[in-house]
Amino acid sequence: MTSDPISDMLARIRNALKAGLPSVELPGSRIKGEILRVMKEEGYITDFTMTNGVPRVLSIELKYNDDAEPAIRGMRRESKPGLRKFCGVQDIPNVLGGMGTAVLSTSGGILSGKEARKRKLGGELICTIW
């Protein structure tokens, strides 16, 4: 069992992209599903499904461009179990000058940085994706 399931998810996605795999499966949870929803809305993955059985399993369809380059160039876990990072609406990072996405856990749910700014919500900075 891992102490940080979100970091584990990001590492599995990163490893699958480096290996050129079309999809990856990992243990599922509600928060992982919400993070993947944001990634799908922002165009970083093609699709994902979660089985409702026990245990829950997430299946993620990874996205590549025409040259077989992954849509995700990099990911970083920002708020970790040992050091939480919170930011107000004015402190939401602009990842790579707007070319990347920040994922936040707010009172309105898991949101991208753009959506959190639009709704004027701050929260815990989960990860950044570019």
mmCIF file of C-alpha atoms in Angstrom:
data_model
loop_
_atom_site.group_PDB
_atom_site.id
_atom_site.type_symbol
_atom_site.label_atom_id
_atom_site.label_comp_id
_atom_site.label_asym_id
_atom_site.label_seq_id
_atom_site.Cartn_x
_atom_site.Cartn_y
_atom_site.Cartn_z
ATOM 1 C CA MET A 1 0.000 0.000 0.000
ATOM 2 C CA THR A 2 1.304 3.406 -0.949
ATOM 3 C CA SER A 3 1.272 6.388 1.390
ATOM 4 C CA ASP A 4 0.334 8.823 -1.417
ATOM 5 C CA PRO A 5 -2.103 7.339 -3.958
ATOM 6 C CA ILE A 6 -2.178 10.497 -6.124
ATOM 7 C CA SER A 7 1.620 10.474 -6.548
ATOM 8 C CA ASP A 8 1.377 6.778 -7.395
ATOM 9 C CA MET A 9 -1.241 7.535 -10.081
ATOM 10 C CA LEU A 10 0.910 10.291 -11.612
ATOM 11 C CA ALA A 11 3.976 8.014 -11.599
ATOM 12 C CA ARG A 12 2.070 5.176 -13.292
ATOM 13 C CA ILE A 13 0.790 7.549 -16.001
ATOM 14 C CA ARG A 14 4.302 8.990 -16.495
ATOM 15 C CA ASN A 15 5.838 5.495 -16.776
ATOM 16 C CA ALA A 16 3.164 4.314 -19.238
ATOM 17 C CA LEU A 17 3.746 7.392 -21.419
ATOM 18 C CA LYS A 18 7.517 6.800 -21.458
ATOM 19 C CA ALA A 19 6.897 3.165 -22.437
ATOM 20 C CA GLY A 20 4.500 4.248 -25.216
ATOM 21 C CA LEU A 21 1.585 2.231 -23.835
ATOM 22 C CA PRO A 22 -1.922 3.030 -25.156
ATOM 23 C CA SER A 23 -3.555 2.651 -21.729
ATOM 24 C CA VAL A 24 -2.815 2.076 -18.064
ATOM 25 C CA GLU A 25 -4.816 0.516 -15.205
ATOM 26 C CA LEU A 26 -4.533 1.474 -11.552
ATOM 27 C CA PRO A 27 -6.483 1.281 -8.293
ATOM 28 C CA GLY A 28 -9.455 3.645 -8.380
ATOM 29 C CA SER A 29 -10.853 6.231 -5.998
ATOM 30 C CA ARG A 30 -13.225 9.178 -6.230
ATOM 31 C CA ILE A 31 -10.497 11.831 -5.998
ATOM 32 C CA LYS A 32 -8.393 10.122 -8.683
ATOM 33 C CA GLY A 33 -11.463 10.053 -10.924
ATOM 34 C CA GLU A 34 -12.014 13.782 -10.395
ATOM 35 C CA ILE A 35 -8.364 14.572 -11.207
ATOM 36 C CA LEU A 36 -8.661 12.474 -14.379
ATOM 37 C CA ARG A 37 -11.881 14.322 -15.296
ATOM 38 C CA VAL A 38 -9.934 17.609 -15.207
ATOM 39 C CA MET A 39 -7.122 16.029 -17.262
ATOM 40 C CA LYS A 40 -9.664 14.864 -19.862
ATOM 41 C CA GLU A 41 -11.361 18.292 -20.015
ATOM 42 C CA GLU A 42 -7.962 19.952 -20.531
ATOM 43 C CA GLY A 43 -7.042 17.470 -23.302
ATOM 44 C CA TYR A 44 -4.234 15.536 -21.603
ATOM 45 C CA ILE A 45 -5.881 12.086 -21.813
ATOM 46 C CA THR A 46 -8.334 10.579 -24.283
ATOM 47 C CA ASP A 47 -10.728 8.934 -21.820
ATOM 48 C CA PHE A 48 -10.962 6.981 -18.581
ATOM 49 C CA THR A 49 -13.372 4.503 -17.019
ATOM 50 C CA MET A 50 -13.805 3.309 -13.442
ATOM 51 C CA THR A 51 -15.261 -0.067 -12.548
ATOM 52 C CA ASN A 52 -17.682 -0.116 -9.615
ATOM 53 C CA GLY A 53 -16.622 -3.525 -8.365
ATOM 54 C CA VAL A 54 -14.421 -4.292 -5.404
ATOM 55 C CA PRO A 55 -11.660 -3.280 -5.789
ATOM 56 C CA ARG A 56 -12.329 -0.285 -8.035
ATOM 57 C CA VAL A 57 -10.065 -0.119 -11.094
ATOM 58 C CA LEU A 58 -9.342 2.948 -13.234
ATOM 59 C CA SER A 59 -8.523 2.363 -16.889
ATOM 60 C CA ILE A 60 -6.949 5.408 -18.562
ATOM 61 C CA GLU A 61 -6.650 5.833 -22.341
ATOM 62 C CA LEU A 62 -3.499 7.892 -22.903
ATOM 63 C CA LYS A 63 -3.286 10.572 -25.586
ATOM 64 C CA TYR A 64 -0.509 10.901 -28.174
ATOM 65 C CA ASN A 65 -0.102 13.301 -31.124
ATOM 66 C CA ASP A 66 0.511 12.244 -34.751
ATOM 67 C CA ASP A 67 4.264 11.836 -34.140
ATOM 68 C CA ALA A 68 3.625 9.441 -31.215
ATOM 69 C CA GLU A 69 4.644 12.165 -28.744
ATOM 70 C CA PRO A 70 2.644 12.099 -25.484
ATOM 71 C CA ALA A 71 0.182 14.941 -24.841
ATOM 72 C CA ILE A 72 1.571 15.160 -21.293
ATOM 73 C CA ARG A 73 5.131 16.508 -21.233
ATOM 74 C CA GLY A 74 5.427 16.460 -17.450
ATOM 75 C CA MET A 75 3.542 16.266 -14.169
ATOM 76 C CA ARG A 76 4.499 17.309 -10.657
ATOM 77 C CA ARG A 77 2.795 16.535 -7.355
ATOM 78 C CA GLU A 78 2.661 19.850 -5.496
ATOM 79 C CA SER A 79 0.793 19.277 -2.217
ATOM 80 C CA LYS A 80 2.197 16.181 -0.532
ATOM 81 C CA PRO A 81 1.087 14.391 2.647
ATOM 82 C CA GLY A 82 4.103 15.797 4.520
ATOM 83 C CA LEU A 83 3.806 19.343 3.158
ATOM 84 C CA ARG A 84 0.425 20.642 2.050
ATOM 85 C CA LYS A 85 0.320 23.622 -0.345
ATOM 86 C CA PHE A 86 -2.663 25.938 -0.297
ATOM 87 C CA CYS A 87 -3.195 28.982 -2.489
ATOM 88 C CA GLY A 88 -5.733 31.756 -2.697
ATOM 89 C CA VAL A 89 -7.333 32.693 -5.998
ATOM 90 C CA GLN A 90 -4.640 35.323 -6.654
ATOM 91 C CA ASP A 91 -1.858 32.792 -5.895
ATOM 92 C CA ILE A 92 -2.954 30.034 -8.324
ATOM 93 C CA PRO A 93 0.162 29.323 -10.406
ATOM 94 C CA ASN A 94 0.289 30.041 -14.110
ATOM 95 C CA VAL A 95 1.958 26.812 -15.288
ATOM 96 C CA LEU A 96 4.463 27.377 -18.138
ATOM 97 C CA GLY A 97 2.997 30.782 -18.955
ATOM 98 C CA GLY A 98 -0.492 29.352 -19.447
ATOM 99 C CA MET A 99 0.593 26.310 -21.477
ATOM 100 C CA GLY A 100 0.085 23.941 -18.536
ATOM 101 C CA THR A 101 -2.644 23.284 -15.990
ATOM 102 C CA ALA A 102 -2.803 23.468 -12.214
ATOM 103 C CA VAL A 103 -5.226 21.051 -10.506
ATOM 104 C CA LEU A 104 -6.770 22.277 -7.241
ATOM 105 C CA SER A 105 -9.039 20.822 -4.586
ATOM 106 C CA THR A 106 -11.506 23.594 -3.725
ATOM 107 C CA SER A 107 -14.785 23.912 -1.867
ATOM 108 C CA GLY A 108 -16.416 23.569 -5.307
ATOM 109 C CA GLY A 109 -14.663 20.251 -5.998
ATOM 110 C CA ILE A 110 -11.543 19.352 -7.980
ATOM 111 C CA LEU A 111 -10.987 22.113 -10.557
ATOM 112 C CA SER A 112 -8.407 23.264 -13.078
ATOM 113 C CA GLY A 113 -6.580 26.502 -12.315
ATOM 114 C CA LYS A 114 -8.548 28.330 -15.037
ATOM 115 C CA GLU A 115 -11.899 27.201 -13.661
ATOM 116 C CA ALA A 116 -10.890 28.010 -10.067
ATOM 117 C CA ARG A 117 -9.885 31.557 -11.111
ATOM 118 C CA LYS A 118 -13.173 31.953 -12.983
ATOM 119 C CA ARG A 119 -15.170 30.860 -9.911
ATOM 120 C CA LYS A 120 -12.881 32.898 -7.607
ATOM 121 C CA LEU A 121 -11.976 29.852 -5.488
ATOM 122 C CA GLY A 122 -8.653 28.992 -3.882
ATOM 123 C CA GLY A 123 -7.712 25.674 -2.346
ATOM 124 C CA GLU A 124 -5.129 22.935 -2.097
ATOM 125 C CA LEU A 125 -2.782 22.750 -5.092
ATOM 126 C CA ILE A 126 -2.799 19.027 -5.932
ATOM 127 C CA CYS A 127 -0.536 18.902 -8.991
ATOM 128 C CA THR A 128 0.639 20.710 -12.111
ATOM 129 C CA ILE A 129 0.551 19.228 -15.624
ATOM 130 C CA TRP A 130 2.205 20.495 -18.790
#
